[in-house]
Coordinates of N, CA and C and ligand atoms in Angstrom, one line a residue:
X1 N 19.0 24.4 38.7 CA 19.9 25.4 38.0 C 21.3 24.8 38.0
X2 N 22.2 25.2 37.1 CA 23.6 24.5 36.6 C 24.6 25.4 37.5
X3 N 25.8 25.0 38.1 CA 26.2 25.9 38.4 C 26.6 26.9 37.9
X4 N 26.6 26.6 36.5 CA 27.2 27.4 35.8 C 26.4 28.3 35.5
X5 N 25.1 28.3 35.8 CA 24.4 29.7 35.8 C 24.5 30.3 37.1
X6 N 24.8 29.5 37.9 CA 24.6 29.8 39.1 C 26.0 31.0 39.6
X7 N 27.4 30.6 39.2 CA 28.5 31.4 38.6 C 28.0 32.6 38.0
X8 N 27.2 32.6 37.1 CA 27.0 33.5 36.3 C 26.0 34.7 36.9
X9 N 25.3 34.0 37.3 CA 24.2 35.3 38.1 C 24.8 35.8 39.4
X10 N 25.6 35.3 40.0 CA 26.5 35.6 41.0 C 27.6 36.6 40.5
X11 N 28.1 36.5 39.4 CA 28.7 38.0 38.3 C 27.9 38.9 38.0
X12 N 26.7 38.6 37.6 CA 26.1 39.7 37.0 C 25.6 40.9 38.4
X13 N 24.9 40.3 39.8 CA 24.8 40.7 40.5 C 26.0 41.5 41.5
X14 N 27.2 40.8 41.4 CA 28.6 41.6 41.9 C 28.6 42.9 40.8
X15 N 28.3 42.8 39.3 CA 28.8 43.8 38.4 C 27.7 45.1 39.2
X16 N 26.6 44.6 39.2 CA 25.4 45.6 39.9 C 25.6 45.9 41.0
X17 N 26.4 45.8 42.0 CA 26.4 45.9 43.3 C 27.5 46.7 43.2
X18 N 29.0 46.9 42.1 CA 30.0 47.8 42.0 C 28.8 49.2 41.5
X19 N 27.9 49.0 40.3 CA 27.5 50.3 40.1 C 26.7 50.9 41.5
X20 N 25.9 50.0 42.5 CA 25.3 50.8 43.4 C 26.2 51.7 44.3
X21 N 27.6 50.8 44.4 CA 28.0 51.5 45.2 C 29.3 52.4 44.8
X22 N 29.5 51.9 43.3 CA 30.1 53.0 42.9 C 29.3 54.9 42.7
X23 N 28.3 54.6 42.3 CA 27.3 55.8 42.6 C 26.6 56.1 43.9
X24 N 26.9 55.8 44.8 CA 26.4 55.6 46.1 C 25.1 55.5 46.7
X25 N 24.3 54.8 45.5 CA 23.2 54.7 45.5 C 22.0 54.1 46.8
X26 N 21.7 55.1 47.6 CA 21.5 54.8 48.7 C 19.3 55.2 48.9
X27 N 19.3 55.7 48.0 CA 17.6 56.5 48.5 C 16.9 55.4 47.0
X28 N 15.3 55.5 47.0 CA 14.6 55.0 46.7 C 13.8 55.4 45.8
X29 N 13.3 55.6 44.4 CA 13.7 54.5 44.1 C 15.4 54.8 43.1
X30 N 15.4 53.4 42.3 CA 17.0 53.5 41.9 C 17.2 54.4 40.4
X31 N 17.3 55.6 40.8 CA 17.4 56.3 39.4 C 18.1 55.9 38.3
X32 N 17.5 54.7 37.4 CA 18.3 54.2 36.6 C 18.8 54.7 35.3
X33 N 17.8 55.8 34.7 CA 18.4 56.7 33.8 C 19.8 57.2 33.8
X34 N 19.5 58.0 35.2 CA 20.8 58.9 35.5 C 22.0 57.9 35.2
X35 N 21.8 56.6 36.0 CA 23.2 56.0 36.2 C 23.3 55.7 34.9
X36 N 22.7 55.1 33.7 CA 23.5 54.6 32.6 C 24.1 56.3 31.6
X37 N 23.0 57.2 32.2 CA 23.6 58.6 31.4 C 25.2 58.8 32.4
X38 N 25.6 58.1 33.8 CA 26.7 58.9 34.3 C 27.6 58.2 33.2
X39 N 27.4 56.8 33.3 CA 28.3 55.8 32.6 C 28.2 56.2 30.9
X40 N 28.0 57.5 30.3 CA 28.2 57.7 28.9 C 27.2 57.1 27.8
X41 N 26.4 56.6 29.0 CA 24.9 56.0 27.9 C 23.9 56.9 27.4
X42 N 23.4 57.4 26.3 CA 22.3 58.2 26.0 C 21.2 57.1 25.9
X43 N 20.0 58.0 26.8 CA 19.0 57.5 27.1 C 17.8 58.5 26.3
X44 N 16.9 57.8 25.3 CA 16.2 58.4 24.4 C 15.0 57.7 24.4
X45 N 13.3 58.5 24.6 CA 12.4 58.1 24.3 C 11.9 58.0 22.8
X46 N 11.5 56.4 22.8 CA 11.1 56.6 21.4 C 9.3 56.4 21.0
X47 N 9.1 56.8 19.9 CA 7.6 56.4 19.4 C 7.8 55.0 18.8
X48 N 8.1 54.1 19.3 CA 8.3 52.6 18.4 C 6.7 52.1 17.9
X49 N 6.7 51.0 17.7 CA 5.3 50.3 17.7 C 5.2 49.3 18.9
X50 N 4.1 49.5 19.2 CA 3.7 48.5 20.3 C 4.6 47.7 20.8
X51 N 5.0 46.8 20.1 CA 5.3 45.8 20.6 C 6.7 45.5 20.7
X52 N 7.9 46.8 20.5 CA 9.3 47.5 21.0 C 9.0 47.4 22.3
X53 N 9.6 47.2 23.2 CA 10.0 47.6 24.6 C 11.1 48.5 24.7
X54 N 12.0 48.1 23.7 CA 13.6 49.0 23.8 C 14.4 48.3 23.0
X55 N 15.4 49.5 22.4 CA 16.9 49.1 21.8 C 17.9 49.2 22.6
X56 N 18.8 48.7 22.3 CA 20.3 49.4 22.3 C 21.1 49.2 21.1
X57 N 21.8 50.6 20.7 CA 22.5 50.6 19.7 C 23.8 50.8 19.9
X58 N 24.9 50.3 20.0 CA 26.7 50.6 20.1 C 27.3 50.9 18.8
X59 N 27.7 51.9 19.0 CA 28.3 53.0 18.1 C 29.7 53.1 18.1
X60 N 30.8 52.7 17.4 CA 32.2 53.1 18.2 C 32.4 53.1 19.8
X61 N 31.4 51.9 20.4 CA 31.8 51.6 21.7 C 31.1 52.3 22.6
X62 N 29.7 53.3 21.8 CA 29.2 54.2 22.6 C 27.9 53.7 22.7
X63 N 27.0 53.8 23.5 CA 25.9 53.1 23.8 C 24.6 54.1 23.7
X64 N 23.5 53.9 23.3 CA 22.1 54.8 22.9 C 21.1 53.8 23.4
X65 N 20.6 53.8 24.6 CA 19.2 53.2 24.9 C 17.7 54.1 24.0
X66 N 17.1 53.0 23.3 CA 15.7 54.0 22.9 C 15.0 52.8 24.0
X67 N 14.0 53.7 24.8 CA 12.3 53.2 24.9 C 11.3 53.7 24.5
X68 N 10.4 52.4 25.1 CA 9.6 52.6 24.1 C 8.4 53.7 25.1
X69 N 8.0 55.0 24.9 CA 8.0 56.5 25.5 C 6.3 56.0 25.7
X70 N 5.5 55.1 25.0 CA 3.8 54.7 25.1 C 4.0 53.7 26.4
X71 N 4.5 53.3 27.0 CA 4.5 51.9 28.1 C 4.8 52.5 29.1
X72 N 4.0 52.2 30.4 CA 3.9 52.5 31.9 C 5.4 52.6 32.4
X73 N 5.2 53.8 33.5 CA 6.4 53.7 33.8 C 7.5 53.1 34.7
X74 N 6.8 52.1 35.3 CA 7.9 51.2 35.5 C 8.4 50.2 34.3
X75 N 7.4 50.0 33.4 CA 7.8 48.7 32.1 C 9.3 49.8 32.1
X76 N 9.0 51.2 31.1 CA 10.2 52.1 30.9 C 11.3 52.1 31.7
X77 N 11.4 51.9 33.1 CA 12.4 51.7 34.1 C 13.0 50.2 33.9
X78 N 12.3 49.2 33.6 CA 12.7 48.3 33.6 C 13.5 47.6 32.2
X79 N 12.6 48.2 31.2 CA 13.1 48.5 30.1 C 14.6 49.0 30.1
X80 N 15.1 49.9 30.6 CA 16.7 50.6 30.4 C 17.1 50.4 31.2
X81 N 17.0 49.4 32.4 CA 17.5 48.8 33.0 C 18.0 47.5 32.3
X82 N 17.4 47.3 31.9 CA 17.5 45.7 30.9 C 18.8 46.1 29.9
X83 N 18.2 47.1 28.8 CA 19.2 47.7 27.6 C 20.4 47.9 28.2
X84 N 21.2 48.7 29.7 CA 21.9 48.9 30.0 C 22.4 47.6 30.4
X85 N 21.8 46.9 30.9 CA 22.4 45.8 31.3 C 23.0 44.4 29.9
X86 N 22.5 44.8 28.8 CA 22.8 44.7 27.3 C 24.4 45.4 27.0
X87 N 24.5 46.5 27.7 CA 25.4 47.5 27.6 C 26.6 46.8 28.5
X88 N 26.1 46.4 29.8 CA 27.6 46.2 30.5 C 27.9 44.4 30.5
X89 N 27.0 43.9 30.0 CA 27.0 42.5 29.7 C 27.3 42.3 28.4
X90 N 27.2 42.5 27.2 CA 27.3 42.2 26.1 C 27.6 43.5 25.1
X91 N 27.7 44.1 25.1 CA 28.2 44.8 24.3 C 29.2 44.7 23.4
X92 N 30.4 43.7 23.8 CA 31.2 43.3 22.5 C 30.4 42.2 21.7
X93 N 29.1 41.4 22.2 CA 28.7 40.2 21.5 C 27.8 41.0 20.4
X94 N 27.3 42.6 20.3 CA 26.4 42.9 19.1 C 26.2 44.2 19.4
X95 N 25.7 44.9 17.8 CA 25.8 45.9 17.7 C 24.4 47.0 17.9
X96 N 23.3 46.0 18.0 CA 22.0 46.0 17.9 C 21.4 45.3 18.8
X97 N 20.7 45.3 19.9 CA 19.9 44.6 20.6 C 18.4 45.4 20.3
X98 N 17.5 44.9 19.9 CA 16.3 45.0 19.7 C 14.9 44.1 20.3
X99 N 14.4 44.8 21.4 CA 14.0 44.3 22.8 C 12.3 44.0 22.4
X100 N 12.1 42.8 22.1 CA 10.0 42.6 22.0 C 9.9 41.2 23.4
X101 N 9.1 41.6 23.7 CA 8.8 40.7 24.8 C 9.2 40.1 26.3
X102 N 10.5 40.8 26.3 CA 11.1 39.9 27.2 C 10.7 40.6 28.6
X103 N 9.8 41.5 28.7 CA 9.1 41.4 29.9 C 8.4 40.3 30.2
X104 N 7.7 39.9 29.4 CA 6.8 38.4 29.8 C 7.8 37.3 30.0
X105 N 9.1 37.6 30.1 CA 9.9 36.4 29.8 C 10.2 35.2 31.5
X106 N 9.6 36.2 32.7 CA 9.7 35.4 33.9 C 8.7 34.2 33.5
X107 N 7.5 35.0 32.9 CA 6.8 33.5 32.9 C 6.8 32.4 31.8
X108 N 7.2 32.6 30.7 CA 7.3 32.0 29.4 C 8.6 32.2 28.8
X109 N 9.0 30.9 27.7 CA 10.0 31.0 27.2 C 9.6 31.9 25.7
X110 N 10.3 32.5 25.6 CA 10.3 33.3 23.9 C 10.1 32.3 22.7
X111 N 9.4 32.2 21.6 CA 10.0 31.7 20.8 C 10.5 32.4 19.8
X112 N 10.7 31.6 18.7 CA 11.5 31.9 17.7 C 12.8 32.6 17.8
X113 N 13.1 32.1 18.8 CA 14.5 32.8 19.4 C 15.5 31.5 19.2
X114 N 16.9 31.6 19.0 CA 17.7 30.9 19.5 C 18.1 30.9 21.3
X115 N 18.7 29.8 21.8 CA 19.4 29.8 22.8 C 19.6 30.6 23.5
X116 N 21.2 31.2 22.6 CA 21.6 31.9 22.6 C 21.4 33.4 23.1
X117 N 20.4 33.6 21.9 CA 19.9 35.0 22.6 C 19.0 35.1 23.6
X118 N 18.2 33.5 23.5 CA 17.4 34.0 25.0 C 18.5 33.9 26.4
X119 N 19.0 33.6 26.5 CA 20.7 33.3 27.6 C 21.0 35.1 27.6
X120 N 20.9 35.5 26.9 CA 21.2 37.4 26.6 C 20.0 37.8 27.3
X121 N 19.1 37.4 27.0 CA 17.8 38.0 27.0 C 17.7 37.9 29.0
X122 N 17.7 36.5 29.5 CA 17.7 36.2 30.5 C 18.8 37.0 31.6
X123 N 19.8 37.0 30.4 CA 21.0 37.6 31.8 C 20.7 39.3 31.7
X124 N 20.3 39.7 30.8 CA 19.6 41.0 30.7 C 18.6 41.7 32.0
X125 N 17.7 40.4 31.7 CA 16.7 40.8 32.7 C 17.2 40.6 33.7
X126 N 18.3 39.4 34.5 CA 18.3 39.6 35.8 C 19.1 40.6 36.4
X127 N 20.3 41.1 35.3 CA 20.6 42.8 35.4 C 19.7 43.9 36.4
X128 N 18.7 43.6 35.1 CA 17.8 44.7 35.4 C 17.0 44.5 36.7
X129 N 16.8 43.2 37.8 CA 16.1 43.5 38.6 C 17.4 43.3 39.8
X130 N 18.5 42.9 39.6 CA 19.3 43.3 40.5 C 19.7 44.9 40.7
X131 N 19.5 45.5 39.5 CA 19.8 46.7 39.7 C 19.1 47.6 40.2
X132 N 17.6 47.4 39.8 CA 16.5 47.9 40.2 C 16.4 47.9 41.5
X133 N 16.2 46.7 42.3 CA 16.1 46.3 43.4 C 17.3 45.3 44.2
X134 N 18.3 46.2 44.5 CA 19.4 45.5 45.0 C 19.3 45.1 46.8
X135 N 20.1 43.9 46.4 CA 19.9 42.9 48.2 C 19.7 44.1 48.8
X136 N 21.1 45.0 49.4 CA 21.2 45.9 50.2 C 20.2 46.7 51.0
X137 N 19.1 47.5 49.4 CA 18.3 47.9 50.0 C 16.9 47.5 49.8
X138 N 17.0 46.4 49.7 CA 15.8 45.3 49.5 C 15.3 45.0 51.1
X139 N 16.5 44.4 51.6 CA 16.9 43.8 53.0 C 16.5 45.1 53.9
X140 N 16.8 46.6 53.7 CA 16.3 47.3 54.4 C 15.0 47.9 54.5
X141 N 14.4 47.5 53.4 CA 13.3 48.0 53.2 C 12.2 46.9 54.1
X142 N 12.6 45.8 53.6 CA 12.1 44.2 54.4 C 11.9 44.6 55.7
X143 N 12.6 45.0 56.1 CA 13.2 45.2 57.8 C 12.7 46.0 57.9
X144 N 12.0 47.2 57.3 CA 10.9 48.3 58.3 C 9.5 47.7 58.4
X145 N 9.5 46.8 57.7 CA 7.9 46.6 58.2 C 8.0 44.9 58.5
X146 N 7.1 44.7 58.8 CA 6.9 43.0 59.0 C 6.4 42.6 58.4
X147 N 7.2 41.8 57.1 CA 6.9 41.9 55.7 C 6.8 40.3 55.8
X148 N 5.6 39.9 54.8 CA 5.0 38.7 54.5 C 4.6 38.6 53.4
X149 N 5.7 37.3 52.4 CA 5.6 37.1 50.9 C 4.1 36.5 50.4
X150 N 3.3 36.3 52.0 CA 2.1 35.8 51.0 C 1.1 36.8 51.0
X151 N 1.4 38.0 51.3 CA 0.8 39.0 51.4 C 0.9 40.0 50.4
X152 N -0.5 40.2 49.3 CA -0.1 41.0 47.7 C -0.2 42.9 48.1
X153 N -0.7 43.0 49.3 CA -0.2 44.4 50.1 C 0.6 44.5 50.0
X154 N 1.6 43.4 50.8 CA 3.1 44.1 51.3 C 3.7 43.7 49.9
X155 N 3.9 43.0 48.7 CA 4.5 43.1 47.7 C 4.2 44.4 46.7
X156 N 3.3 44.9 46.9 CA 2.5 45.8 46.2 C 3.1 47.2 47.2
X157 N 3.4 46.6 47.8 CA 3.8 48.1 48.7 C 5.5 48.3 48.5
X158 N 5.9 47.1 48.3 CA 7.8 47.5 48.0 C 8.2 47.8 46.8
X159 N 6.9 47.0 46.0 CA 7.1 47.4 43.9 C 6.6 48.9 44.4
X160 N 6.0 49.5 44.7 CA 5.6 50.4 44.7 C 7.0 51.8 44.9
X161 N 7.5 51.4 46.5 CA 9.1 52.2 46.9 C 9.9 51.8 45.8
X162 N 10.1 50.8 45.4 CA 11.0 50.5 44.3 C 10.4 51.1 42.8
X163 N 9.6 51.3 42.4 CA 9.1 51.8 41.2 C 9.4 50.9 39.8
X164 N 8.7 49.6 40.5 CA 8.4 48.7 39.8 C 7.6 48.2 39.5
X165 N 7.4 46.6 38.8 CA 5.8 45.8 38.6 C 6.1 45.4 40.1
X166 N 4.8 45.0 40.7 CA 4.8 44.1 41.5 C 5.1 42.4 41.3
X167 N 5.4 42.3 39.6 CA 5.3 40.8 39.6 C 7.1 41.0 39.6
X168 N 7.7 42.0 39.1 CA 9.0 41.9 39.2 C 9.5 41.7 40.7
X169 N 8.8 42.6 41.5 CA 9.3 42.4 42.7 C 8.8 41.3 43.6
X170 N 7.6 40.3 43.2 CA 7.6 38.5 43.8 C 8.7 38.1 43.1
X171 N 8.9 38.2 42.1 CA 10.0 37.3 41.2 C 11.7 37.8 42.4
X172 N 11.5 38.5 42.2 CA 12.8 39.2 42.5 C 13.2 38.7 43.9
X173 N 11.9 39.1 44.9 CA 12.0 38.5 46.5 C 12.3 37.0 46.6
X174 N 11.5 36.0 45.4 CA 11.5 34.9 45.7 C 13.0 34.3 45.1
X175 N 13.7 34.8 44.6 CA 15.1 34.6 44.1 C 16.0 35.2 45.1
X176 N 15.7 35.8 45.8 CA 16.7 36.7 46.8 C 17.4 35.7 47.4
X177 N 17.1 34.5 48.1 CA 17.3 34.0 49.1 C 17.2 34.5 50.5
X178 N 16.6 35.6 50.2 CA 16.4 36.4 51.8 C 15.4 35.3 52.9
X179 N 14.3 34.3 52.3 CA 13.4 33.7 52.6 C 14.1 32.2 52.2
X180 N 13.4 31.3 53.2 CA 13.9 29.8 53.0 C 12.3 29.6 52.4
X181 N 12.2 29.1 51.8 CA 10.7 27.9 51.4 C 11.2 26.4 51.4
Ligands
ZN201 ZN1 17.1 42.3 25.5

């Protein structure tokens, strides 16, 4: 990794860690609707087609998350987590973000995408699982039990408090740095 991403995810995670604690977000899991509705976001279920995960539309500077209202409910959580994170990261770069795939995107690159937008797409998603699942109470949650990453219980058991995928939350732990390998 470049430093320069390494700079960068080191921002996006500081931006996430002012909303936790600017909303004092302390219990489990991270009501992510509320927070982008405190921040003047309208959050809207939509009937898309399959293969929508989510929009974001900026309006005169105002922000409208749609998901997609057919998809489990963590994808949905993770979904407007993402869009919001479209919202506090990019929002002057476009007026339309229109969301297909980028859940699959830990394990595969997108195609027919430019760069560019996959670099959006990426800082998007790491938004969305710093925000979901922030150090703070990551680290506390680790700490009640005697938690072991090769163990798909105990990851299955914090995606679970967290109200997420369980693959989000290996991805997530294994990026923490909480663990040496
Ligand atoms: Zn996106």
């Amino acid at each position: 990794m470049s430093f320069r991403n390494r700079a960068r995810i080191i921002e996006i995670k500081k931006e996430t860690e002012a909303i936790i604690s600017r909303y004092n977000i302390a219990s489990l899991p991270v009501k992510i609707e509320d927070i982008a509705k405190k921040t003047g976001v309208r959050v809207t279920p939509y009937a898309f087609d399959d293969d929508i995960s989510g929009v974001l539309v900026i309006e005169k500077g105002e922000g409208t998350i749609g998901y997609n209202q057919s998809e489990s409910r963590v994808r949905r959580r993770f979904t407007i987590a993402h869009e919001y994170g479209h919202y506090c990261l990019h929002r002057e770069k476009s007026a339309v973000f229109m969301d297909k795939g980028f859940h699959a995107m830990f394990r595969s690159k997108q195609s027919g995408i430019t760069e560019d937008t996959q670099l959006l797409e990426k800082e998007a998603n790491t938004f969305a699982a710093f925000i979901l699942m922030p150090d703070i109470l990551l680290k506390r949650e680790i700490d009640k039990i005697d938690f072991d990453l090769g163990s798909e219980d105990d990851i299955k058991n914090l995606a679970k408090i967290f109200d997420v995928s369980s693959q989000a939350m290996y991805y997530r732990i294994l990026n923490s740095g909480l663990f040496q390998f």
